[in-house]
Backbone as CSV, one residue per row, in Angstrom:
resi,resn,N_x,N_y,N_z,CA_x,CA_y,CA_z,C_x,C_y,C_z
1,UNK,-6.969,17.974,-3.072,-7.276,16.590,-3.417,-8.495,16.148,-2.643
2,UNK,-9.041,15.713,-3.079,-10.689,15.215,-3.008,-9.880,13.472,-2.419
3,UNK,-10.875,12.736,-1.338,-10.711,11.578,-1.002,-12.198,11.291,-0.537
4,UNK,-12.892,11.351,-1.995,-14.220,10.270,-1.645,-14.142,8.875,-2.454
5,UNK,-15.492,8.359,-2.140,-15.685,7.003,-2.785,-17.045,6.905,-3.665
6,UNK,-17.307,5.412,-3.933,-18.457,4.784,-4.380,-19.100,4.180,-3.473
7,UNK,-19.402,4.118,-2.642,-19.657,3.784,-1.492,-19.485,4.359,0.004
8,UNK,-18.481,3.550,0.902,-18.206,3.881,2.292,-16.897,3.966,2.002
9,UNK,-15.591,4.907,2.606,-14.504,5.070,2.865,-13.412,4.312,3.448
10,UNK,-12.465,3.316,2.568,-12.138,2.880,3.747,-11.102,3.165,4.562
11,UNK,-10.980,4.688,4.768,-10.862,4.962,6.288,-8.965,5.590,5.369
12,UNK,-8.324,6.962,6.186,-7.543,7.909,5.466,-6.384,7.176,5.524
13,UNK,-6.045,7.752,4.080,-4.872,7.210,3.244,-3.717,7.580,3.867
14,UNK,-2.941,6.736,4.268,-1.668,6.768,5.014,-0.441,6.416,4.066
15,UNK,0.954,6.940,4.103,2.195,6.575,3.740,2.743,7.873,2.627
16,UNK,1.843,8.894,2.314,2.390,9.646,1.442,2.900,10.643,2.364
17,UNK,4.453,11.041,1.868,5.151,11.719,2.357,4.768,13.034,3.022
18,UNK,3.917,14.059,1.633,3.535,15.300,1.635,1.770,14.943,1.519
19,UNK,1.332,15.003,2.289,-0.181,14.937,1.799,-0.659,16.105,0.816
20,UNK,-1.015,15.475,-0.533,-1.931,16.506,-1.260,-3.008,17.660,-0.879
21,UNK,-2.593,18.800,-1.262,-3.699,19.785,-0.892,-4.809,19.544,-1.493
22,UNK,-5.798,19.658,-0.602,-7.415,19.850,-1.553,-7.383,20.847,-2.449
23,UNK,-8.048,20.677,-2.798,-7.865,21.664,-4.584,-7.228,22.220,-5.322
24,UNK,-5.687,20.782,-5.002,-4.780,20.990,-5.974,-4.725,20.032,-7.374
25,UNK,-6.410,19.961,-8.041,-6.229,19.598,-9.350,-5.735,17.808,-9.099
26,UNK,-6.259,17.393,-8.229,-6.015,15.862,-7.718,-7.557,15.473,-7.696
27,UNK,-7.746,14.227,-7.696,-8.629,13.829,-7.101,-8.872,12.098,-6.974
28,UNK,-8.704,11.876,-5.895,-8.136,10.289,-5.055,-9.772,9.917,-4.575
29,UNK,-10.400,8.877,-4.810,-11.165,8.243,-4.463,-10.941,6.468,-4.053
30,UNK,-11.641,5.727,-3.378,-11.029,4.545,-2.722,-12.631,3.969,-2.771
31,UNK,-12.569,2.546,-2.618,-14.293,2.497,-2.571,-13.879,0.846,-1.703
32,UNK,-14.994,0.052,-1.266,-15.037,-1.473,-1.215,-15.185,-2.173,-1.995
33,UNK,-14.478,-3.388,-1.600,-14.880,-4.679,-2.670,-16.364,-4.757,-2.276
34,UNK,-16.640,-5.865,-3.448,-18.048,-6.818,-3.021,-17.879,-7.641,-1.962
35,UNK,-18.598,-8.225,-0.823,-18.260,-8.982,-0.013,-17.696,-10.170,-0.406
36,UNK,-17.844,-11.119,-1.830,-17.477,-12.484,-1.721,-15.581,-11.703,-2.687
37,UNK,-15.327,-10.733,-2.513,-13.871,-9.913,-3.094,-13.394,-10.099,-2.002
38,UNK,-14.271,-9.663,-0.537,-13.453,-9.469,0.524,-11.717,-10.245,1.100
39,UNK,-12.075,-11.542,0.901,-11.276,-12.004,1.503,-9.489,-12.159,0.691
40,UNK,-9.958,-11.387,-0.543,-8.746,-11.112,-1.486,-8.092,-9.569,-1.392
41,UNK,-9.059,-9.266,-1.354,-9.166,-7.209,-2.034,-9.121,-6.545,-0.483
42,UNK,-7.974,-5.574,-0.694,-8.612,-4.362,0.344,-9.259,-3.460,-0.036
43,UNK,-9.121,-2.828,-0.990,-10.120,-2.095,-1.573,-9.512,-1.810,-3.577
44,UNK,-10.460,-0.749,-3.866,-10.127,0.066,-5.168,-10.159,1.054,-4.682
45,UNK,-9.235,1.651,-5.459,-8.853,3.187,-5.957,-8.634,3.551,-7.484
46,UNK,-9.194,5.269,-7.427,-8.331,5.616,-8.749,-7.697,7.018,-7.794
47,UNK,-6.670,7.148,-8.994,-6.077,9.113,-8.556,-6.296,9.516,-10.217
48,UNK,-6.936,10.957,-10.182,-6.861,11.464,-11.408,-6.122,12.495,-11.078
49,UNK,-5.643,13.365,-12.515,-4.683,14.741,-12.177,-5.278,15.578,-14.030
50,UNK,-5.395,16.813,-13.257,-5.186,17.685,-14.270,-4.306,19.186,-14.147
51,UNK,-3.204,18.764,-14.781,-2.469,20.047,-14.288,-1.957,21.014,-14.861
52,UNK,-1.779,22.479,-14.435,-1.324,23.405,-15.616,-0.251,23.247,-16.112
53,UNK,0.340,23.895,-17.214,1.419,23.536,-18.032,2.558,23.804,-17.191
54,UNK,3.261,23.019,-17.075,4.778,23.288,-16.613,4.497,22.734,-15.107
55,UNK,3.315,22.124,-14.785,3.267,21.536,-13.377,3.558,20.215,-13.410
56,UNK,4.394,19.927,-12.580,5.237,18.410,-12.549,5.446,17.788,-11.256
57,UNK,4.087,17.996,-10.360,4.378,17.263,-8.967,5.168,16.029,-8.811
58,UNK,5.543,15.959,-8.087,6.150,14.254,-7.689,6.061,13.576,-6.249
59,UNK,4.457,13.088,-6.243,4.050,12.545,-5.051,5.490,10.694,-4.590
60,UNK,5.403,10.994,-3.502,6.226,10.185,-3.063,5.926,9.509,-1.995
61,UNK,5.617,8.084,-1.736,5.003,6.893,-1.017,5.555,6.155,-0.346
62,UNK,5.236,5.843,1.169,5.832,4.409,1.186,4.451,3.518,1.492
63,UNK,4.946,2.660,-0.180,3.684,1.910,-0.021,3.062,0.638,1.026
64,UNK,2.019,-0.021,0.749,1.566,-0.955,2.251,2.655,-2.391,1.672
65,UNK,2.402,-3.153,2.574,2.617,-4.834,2.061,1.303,-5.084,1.158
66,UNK,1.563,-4.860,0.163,0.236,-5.420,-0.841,0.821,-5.383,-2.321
67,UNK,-0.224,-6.330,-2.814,0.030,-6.215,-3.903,-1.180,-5.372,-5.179
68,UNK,-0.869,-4.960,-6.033,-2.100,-3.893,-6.762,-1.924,-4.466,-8.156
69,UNK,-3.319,-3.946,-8.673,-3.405,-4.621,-10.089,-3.829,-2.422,-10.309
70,UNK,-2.809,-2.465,-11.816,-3.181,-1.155,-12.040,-3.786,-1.197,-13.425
71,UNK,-4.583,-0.066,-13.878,-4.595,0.109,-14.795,-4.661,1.668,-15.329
72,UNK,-4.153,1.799,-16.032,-3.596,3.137,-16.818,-3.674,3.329,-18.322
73,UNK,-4.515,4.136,-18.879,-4.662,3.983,-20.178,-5.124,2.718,-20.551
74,UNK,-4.776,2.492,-21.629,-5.136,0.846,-22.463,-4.207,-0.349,-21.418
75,UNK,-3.299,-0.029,-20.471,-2.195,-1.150,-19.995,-3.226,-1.128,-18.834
76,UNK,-2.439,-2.553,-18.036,-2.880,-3.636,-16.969,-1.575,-3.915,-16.286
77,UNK,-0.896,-3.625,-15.335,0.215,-3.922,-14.707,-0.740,-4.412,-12.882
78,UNK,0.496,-5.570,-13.260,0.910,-5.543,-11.592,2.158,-5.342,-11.109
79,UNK,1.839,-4.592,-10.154,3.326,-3.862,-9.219,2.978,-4.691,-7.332
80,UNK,4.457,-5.000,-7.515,4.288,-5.994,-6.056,4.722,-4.998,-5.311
81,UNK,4.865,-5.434,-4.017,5.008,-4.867,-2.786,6.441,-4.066,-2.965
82,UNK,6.602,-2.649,-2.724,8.148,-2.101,-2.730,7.991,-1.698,-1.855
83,UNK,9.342,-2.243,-1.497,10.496,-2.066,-0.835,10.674,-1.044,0.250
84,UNK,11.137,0.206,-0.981,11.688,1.205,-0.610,10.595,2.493,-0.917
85,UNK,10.722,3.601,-0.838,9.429,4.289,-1.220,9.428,4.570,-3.010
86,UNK,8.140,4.954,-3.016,7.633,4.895,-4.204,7.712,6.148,-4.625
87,UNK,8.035,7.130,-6.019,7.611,8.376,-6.026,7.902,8.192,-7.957
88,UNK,6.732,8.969,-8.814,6.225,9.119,-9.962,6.151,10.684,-10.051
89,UNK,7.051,11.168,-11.091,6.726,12.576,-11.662,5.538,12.610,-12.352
90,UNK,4.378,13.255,-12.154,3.148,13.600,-12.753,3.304,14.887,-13.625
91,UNK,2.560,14.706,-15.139,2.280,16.486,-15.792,1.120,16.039,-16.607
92,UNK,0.699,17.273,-17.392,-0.501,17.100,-18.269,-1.987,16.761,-17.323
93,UNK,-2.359,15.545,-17.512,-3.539,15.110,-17.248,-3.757,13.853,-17.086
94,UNK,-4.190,12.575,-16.117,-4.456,11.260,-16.259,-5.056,10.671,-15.599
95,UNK,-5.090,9.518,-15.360,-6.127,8.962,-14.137,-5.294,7.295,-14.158
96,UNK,-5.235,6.787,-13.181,-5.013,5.819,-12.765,-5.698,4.670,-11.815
97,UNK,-6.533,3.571,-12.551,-7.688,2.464,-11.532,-6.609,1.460,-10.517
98,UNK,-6.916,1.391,-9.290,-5.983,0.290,-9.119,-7.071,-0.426,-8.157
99,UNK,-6.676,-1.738,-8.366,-7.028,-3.018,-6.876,-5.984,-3.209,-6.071
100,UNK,-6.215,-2.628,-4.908,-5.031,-2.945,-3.850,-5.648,-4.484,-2.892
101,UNK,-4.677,-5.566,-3.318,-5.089,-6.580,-2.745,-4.966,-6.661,-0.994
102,UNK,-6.015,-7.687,-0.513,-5.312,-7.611,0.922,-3.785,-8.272,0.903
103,UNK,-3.081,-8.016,2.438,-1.711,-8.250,2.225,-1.230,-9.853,1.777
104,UNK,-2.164,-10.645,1.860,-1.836,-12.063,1.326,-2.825,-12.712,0.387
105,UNK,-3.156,-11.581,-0.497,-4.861,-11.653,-0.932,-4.440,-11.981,-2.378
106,UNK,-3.416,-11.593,-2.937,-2.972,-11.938,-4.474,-2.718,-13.023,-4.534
107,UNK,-1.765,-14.073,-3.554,-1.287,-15.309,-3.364,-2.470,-16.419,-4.056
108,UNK,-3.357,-16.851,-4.542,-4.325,-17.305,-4.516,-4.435,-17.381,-5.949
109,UNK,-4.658,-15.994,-6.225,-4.703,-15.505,-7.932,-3.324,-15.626,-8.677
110,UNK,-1.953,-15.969,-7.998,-0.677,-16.013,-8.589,-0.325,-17.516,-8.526
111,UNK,-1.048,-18.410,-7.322,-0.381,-19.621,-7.366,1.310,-19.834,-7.304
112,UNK,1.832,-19.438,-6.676,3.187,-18.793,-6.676,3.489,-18.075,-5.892
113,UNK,4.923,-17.994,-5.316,5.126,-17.233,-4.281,5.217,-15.847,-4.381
114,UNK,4.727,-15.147,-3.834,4.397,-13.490,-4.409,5.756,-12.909,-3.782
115,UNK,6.983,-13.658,-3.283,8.206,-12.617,-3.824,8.990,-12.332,-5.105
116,UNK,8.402,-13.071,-6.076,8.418,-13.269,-7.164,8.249,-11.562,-7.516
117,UNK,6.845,-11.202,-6.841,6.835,-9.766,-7.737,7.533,-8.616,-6.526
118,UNK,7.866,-8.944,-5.544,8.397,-7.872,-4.625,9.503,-7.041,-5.606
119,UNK,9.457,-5.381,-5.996,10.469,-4.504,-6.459,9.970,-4.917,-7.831
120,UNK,8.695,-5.404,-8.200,8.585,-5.837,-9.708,7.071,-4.921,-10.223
121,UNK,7.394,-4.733,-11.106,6.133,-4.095,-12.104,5.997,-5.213,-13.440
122,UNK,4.933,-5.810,-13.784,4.880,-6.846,-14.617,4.003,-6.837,-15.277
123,UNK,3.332,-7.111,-16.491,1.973,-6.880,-17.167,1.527,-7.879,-16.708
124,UNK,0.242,-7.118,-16.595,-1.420,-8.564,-15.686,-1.174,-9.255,-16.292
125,UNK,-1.086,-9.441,-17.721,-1.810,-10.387,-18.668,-0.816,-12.079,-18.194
126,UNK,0.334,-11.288,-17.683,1.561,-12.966,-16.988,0.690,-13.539,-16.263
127,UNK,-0.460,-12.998,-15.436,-1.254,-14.105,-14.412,-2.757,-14.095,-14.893
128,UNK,-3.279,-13.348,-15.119,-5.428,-12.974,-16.114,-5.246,-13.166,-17.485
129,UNK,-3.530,-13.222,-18.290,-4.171,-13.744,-19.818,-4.591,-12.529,-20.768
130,UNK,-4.525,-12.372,-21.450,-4.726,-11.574,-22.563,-6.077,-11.210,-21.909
131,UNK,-7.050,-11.391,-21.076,-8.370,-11.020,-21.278,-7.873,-10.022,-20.505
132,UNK,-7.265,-9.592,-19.476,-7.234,-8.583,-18.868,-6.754,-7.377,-19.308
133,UNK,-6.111,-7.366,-20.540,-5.622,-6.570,-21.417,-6.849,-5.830,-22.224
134,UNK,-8.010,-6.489,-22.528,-9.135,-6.521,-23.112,-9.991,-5.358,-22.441
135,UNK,-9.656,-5.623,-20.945,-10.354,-5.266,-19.508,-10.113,-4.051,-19.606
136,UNK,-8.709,-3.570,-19.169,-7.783,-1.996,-19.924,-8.279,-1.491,-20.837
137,UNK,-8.703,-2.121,-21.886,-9.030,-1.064,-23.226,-10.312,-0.759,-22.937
138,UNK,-11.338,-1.546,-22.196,-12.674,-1.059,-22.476,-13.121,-0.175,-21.588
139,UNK,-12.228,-0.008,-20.175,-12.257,1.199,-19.299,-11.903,2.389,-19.588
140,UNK,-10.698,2.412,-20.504,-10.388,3.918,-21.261,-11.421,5.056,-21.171
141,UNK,-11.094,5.729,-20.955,-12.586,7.058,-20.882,-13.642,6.601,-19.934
142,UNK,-14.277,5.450,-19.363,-14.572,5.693,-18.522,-15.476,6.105,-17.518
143,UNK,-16.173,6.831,-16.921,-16.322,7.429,-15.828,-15.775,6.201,-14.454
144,UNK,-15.384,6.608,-13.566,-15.244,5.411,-12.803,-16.252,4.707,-11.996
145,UNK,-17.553,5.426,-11.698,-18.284,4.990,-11.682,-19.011,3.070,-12.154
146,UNK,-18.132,3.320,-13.494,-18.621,2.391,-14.751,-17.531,1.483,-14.510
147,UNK,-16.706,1.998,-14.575,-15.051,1.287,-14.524,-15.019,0.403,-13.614
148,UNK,-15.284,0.909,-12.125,-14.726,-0.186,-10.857,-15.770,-1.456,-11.241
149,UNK,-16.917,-1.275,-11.951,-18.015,-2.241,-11.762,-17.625,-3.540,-12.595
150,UNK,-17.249,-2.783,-13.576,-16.407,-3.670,-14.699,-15.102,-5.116,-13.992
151,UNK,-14.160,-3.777,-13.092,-13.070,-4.749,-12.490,-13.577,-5.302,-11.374
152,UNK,-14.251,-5.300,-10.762,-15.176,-6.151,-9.798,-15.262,-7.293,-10.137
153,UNK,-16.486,-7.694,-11.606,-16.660,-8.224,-12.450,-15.953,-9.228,-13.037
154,UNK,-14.665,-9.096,-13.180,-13.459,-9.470,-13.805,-13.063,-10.173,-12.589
155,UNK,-12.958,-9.744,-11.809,-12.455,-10.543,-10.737,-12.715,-11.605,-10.275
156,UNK,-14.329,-11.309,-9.826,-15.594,-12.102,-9.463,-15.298,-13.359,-10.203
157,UNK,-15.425,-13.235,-11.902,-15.435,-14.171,-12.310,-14.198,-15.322,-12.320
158,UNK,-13.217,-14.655,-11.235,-11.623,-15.522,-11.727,-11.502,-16.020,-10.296
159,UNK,-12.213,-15.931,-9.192,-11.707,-15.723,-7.593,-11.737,-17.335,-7.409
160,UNK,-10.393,-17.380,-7.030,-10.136,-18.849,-5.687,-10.727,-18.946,-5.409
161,UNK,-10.214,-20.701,-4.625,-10.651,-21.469,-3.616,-10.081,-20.188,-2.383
162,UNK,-11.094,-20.070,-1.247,-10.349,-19.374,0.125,-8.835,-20.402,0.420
163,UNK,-8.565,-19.841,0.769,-7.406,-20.872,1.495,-7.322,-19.837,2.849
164,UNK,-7.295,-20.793,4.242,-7.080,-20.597,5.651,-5.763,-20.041,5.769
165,UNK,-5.351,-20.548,4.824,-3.492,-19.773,5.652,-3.616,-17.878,5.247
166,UNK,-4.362,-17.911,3.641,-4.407,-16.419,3.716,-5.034,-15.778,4.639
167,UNK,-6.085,-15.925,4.889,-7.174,-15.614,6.101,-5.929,-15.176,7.648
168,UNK,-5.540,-16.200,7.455,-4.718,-16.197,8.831,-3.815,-15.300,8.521
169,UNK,-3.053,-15.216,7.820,-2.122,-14.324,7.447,-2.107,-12.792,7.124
170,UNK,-3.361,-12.690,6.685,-4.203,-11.291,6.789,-3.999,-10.913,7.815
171,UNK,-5.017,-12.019,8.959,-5.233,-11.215,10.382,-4.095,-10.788,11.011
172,UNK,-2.616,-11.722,11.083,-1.614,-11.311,11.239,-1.160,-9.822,10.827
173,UNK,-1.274,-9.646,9.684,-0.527,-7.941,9.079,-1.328,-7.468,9.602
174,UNK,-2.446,-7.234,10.095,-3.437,-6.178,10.377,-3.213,-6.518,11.656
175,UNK,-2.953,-7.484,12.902,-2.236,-7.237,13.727,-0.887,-6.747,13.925
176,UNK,-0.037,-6.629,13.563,0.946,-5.317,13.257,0.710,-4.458,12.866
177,UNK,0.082,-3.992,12.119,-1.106,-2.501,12.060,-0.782,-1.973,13.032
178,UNK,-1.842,-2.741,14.280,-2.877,-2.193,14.646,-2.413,-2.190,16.274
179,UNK,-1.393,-3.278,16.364,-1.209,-3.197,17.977,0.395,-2.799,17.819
180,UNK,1.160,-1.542,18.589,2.299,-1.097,18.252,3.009,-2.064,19.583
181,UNK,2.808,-2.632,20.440,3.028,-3.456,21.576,4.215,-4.587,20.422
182,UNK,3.224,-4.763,19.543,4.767,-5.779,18.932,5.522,-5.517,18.263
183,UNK,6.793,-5.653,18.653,8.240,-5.081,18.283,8.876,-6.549,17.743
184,UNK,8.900,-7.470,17.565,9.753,-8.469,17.285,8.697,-9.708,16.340
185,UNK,9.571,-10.209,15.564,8.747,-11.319,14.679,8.454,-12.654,15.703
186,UNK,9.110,-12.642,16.561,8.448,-13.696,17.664,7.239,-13.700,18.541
187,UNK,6.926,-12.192,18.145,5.902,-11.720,19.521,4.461,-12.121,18.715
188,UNK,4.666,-12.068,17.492,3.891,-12.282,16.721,3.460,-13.707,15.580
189,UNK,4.577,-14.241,16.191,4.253,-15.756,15.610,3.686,-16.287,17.145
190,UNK,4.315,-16.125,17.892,3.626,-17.092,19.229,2.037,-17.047,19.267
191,UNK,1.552,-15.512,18.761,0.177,-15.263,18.460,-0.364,-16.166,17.792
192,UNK,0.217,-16.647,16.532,-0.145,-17.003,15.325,0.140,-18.920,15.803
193,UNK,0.649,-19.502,16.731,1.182,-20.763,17.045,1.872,-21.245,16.282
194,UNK,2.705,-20.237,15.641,4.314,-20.892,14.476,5.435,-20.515,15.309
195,UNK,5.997,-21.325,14.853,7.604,-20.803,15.231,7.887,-19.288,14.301
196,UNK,8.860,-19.019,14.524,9.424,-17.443,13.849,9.677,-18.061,12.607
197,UNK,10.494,-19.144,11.886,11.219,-19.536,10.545,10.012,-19.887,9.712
198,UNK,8.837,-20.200,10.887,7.930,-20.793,10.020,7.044,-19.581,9.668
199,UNK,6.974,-18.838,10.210,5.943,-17.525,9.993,6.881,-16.546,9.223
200,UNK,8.173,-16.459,9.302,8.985,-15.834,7.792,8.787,-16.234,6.573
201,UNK,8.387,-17.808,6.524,8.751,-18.316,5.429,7.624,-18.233,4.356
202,UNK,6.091,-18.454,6.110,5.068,-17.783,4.930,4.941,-16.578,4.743
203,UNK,5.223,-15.945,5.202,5.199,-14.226,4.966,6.228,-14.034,3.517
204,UNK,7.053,-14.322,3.634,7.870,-14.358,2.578,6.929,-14.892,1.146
205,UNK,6.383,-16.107,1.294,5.889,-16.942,0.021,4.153,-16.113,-0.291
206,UNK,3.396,-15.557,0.991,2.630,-15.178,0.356,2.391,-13.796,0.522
207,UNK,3.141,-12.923,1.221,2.927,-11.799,0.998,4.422,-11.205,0.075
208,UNK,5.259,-11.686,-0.038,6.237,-10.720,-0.404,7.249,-10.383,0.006
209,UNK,7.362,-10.183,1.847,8.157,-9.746,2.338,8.278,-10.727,3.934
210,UNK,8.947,-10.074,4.670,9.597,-10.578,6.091,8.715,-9.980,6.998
211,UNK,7.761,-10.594,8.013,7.728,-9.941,9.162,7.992,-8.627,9.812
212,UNK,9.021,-9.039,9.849,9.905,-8.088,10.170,10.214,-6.642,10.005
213,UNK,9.968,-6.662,8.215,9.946,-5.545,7.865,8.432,-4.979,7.350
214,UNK,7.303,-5.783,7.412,6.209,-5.208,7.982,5.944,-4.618,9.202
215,UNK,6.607,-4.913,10.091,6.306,-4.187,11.601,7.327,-2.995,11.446
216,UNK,8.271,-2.614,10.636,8.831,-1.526,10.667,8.436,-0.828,9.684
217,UNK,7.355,-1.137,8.440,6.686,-0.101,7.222,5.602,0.481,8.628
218,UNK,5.037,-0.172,9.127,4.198,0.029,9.695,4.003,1.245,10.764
219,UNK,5.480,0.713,11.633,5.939,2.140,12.382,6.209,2.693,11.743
220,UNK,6.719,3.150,10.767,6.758,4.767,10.148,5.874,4.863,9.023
221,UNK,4.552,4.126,8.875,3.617,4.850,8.377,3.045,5.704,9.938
222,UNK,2.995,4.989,10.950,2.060,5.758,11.913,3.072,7.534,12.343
223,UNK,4.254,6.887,11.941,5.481,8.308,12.340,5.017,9.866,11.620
224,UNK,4.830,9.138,10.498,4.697,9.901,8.917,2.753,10.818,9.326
225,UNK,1.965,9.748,10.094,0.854,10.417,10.247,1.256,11.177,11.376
226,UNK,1.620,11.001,12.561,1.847,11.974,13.781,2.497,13.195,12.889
227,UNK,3.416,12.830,11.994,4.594,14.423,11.958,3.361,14.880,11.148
228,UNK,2.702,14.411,9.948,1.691,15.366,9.250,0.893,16.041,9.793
229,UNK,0.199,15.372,10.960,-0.784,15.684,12.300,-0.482,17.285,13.231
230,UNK,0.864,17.115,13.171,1.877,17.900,14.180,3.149,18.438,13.752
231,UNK,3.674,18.865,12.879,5.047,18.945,12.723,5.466,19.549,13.921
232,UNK,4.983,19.661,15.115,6.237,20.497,15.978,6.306,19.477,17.382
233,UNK,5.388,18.331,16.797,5.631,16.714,17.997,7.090,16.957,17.875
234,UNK,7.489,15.969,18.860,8.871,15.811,19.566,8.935,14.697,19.024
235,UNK,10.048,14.421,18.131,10.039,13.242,17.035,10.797,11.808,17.820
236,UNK,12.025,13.023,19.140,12.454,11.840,19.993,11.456,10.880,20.691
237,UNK,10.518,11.661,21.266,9.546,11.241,22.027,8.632,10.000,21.731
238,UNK,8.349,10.182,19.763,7.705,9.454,19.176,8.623,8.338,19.194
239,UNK,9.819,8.298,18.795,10.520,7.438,18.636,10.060,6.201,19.648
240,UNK,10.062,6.774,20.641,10.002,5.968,21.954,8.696,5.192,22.488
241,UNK,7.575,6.097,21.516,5.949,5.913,21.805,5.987,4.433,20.326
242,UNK,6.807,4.165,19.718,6.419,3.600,18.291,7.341,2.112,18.855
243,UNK,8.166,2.106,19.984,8.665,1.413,20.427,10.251,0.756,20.085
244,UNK,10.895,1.804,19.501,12.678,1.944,19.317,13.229,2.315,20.543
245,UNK,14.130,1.752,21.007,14.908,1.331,21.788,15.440,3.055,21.782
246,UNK,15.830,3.816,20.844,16.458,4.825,21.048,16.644,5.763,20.244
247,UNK,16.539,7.012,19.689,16.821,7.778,19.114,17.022,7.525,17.667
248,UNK,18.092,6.523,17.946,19.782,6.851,16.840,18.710,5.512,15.671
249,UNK,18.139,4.417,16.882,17.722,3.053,15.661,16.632,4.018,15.323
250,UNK,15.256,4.679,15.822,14.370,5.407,15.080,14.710,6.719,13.547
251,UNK,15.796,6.906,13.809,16.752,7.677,12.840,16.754,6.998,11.903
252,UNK,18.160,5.824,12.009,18.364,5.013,10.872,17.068,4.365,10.043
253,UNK,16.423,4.005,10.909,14.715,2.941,9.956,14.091,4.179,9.032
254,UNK,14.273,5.518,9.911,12.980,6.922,9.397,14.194,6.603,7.898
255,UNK,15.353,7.353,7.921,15.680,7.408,6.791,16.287,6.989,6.056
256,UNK,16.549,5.566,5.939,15.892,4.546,5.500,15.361,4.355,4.301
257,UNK,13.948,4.875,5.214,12.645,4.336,4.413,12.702,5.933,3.413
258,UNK,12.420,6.872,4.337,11.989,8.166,3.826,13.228,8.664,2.789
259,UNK,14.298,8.527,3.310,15.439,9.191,2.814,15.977,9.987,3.321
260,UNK,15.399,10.993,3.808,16.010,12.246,5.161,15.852,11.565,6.216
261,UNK,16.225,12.421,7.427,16.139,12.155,8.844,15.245,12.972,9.244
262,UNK,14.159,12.630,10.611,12.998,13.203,10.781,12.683,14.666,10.717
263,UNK,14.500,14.545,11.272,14.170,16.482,11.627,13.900,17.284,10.085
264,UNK,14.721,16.874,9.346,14.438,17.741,7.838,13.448,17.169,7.128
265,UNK,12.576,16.081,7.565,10.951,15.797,7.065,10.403,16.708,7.460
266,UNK,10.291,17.459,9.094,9.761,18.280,9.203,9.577,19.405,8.874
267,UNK,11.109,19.700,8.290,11.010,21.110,7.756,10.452,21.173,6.300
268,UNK,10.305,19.552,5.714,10.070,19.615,4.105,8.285,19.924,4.366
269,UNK,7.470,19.120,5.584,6.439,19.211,6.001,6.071,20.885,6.149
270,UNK,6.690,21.860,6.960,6.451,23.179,7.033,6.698,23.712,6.127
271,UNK,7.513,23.599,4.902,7.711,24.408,3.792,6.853,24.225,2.837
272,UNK,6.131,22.768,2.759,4.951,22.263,2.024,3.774,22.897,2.562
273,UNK,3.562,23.169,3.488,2.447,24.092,3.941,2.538,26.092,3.784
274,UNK,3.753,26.248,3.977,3.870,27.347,3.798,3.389,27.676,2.190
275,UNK,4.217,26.834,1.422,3.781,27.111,-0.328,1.787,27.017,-0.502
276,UNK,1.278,25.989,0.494,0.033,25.830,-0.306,-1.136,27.313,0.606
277,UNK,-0.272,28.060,1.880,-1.128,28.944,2.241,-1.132,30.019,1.457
């Protein structure tokens, strides 16, 4: 799998279970918004696939707090923030455009509280209108090159008023990112000068989800990069570096999210490498 862009990179794709081999008939590119996109958009992507007959990968995700506008063939979906992980049987041949919004970046364009779409897949056209349906058909075939310029475009022409609370609320998720020091939804509203009920409630209305359980997608996206990094790290150890109290709670959250427990990620991790040497 190929991971270039149209531009600058923004920077390696985290949350997939098994990372794709390079030149396994994949190819994942990611690019930037325009600057006046910025304060909505984290970026675009497409994934294309062409595969031999009887090949039926099934990549499996745990996706960010965001919300994405997809498009696939002639359709336009939006899929909100899930949950739980994500995983799609792939065969034949296809390609898929998406806008991955920033984490409170759709709120704006929905007017509405975006738990509305949390665990939801919905056609665009419920919030862009039949024109975005329009948008889908004329990207068909393609090059993407041509394509992202198009949904740029589309966008450009529909973008909000800024609103300060998204702004703020951004910087928030990307502070749980980015500093593993915070373990609790309080540590992180005092940052923010809300109370905790009040910083749930917007997290809830404009991103989708709880606090809460952004600071725990978060630790085990960084889990998921160490074990890919390393499968023979000491997973207790990590536990303890990601900031769980103990073993048994880093267990329960890993699988959870993942579905196994760390130790047999690792072995799904070494057997996935063994097949692609």
């Amino acid at each position: 799998m190929t991971d270039t862009t149209l531009g600058k990179a923004p920077g390696p794709a985290r949350g997939l279970f098994v990372p794709l081999v390079a030149g396994s008939n994949f190819d994942h590119r990611r690019w930037w918004p325009a600057p006046e996109l910025r304060p909505f958009v984290q970026h675009f992507w497409t994934v294309a696939w062409k595969l031999a007959p009887g090949d039926r990968p099934r990549p499996e995700t745990l996706p960010h707090p965001a919300v994405h506008l997809v498009f696939e063939g002639s359709e336009a979906r939006l899929a909100g923030v899930t949950r739980g992980c994500f995983t799609r049987t792939l065969e034949d041949s296809g390609r898929v455009v998406g806008v991955k919004f920033r984490p409170a970046g759709f709120y704006p364009f929905l007017n509405a509280p975006v738990w509305r779409l949390t665990d939801r897949t919905v056609p665009a056209s419920e919030v862009f209108g039949e024109a975005v349906n329009e948008l889908a058909r004329s990207i068909v075939g393609l090059d993407v090159e041509l394509a992202g310029p198009r949904i740029e475009a589309f966008l450009r022409a529909r973008l909000p008023p800024v609103d300060p609370v998204v702004d703020a609320l951004n910087r928030a998720v990307e502070t749980l990112r980015d500093d593993r020091e915070i373990l609790q939804v309080e540590d992180i509203a005092e940052r923010q000068g809300l109370g905790a009920r009040q910083l749930q409630r917007l997290f809830r209305r404009y991103v989708g989800v709880h606090p809460k359980w952004v600071i725990q997608r978060y630790r085990l996206h960084e889990a998921l990069a160490r074990l890919q990094s390393d499968s023979a790290l000491d997973w207790p150890d990590l536990a303890l570096e990601l900031g769980y109290a103990d073993q048994a709670h880093f267990i329960r959250d890993f699988k959870g999210m993942v579905g196994v427990s760390p130790g047999a990620y690792v072995k799904r991790l070494r057997k996935a490498a063994s097949a692609g040497s």
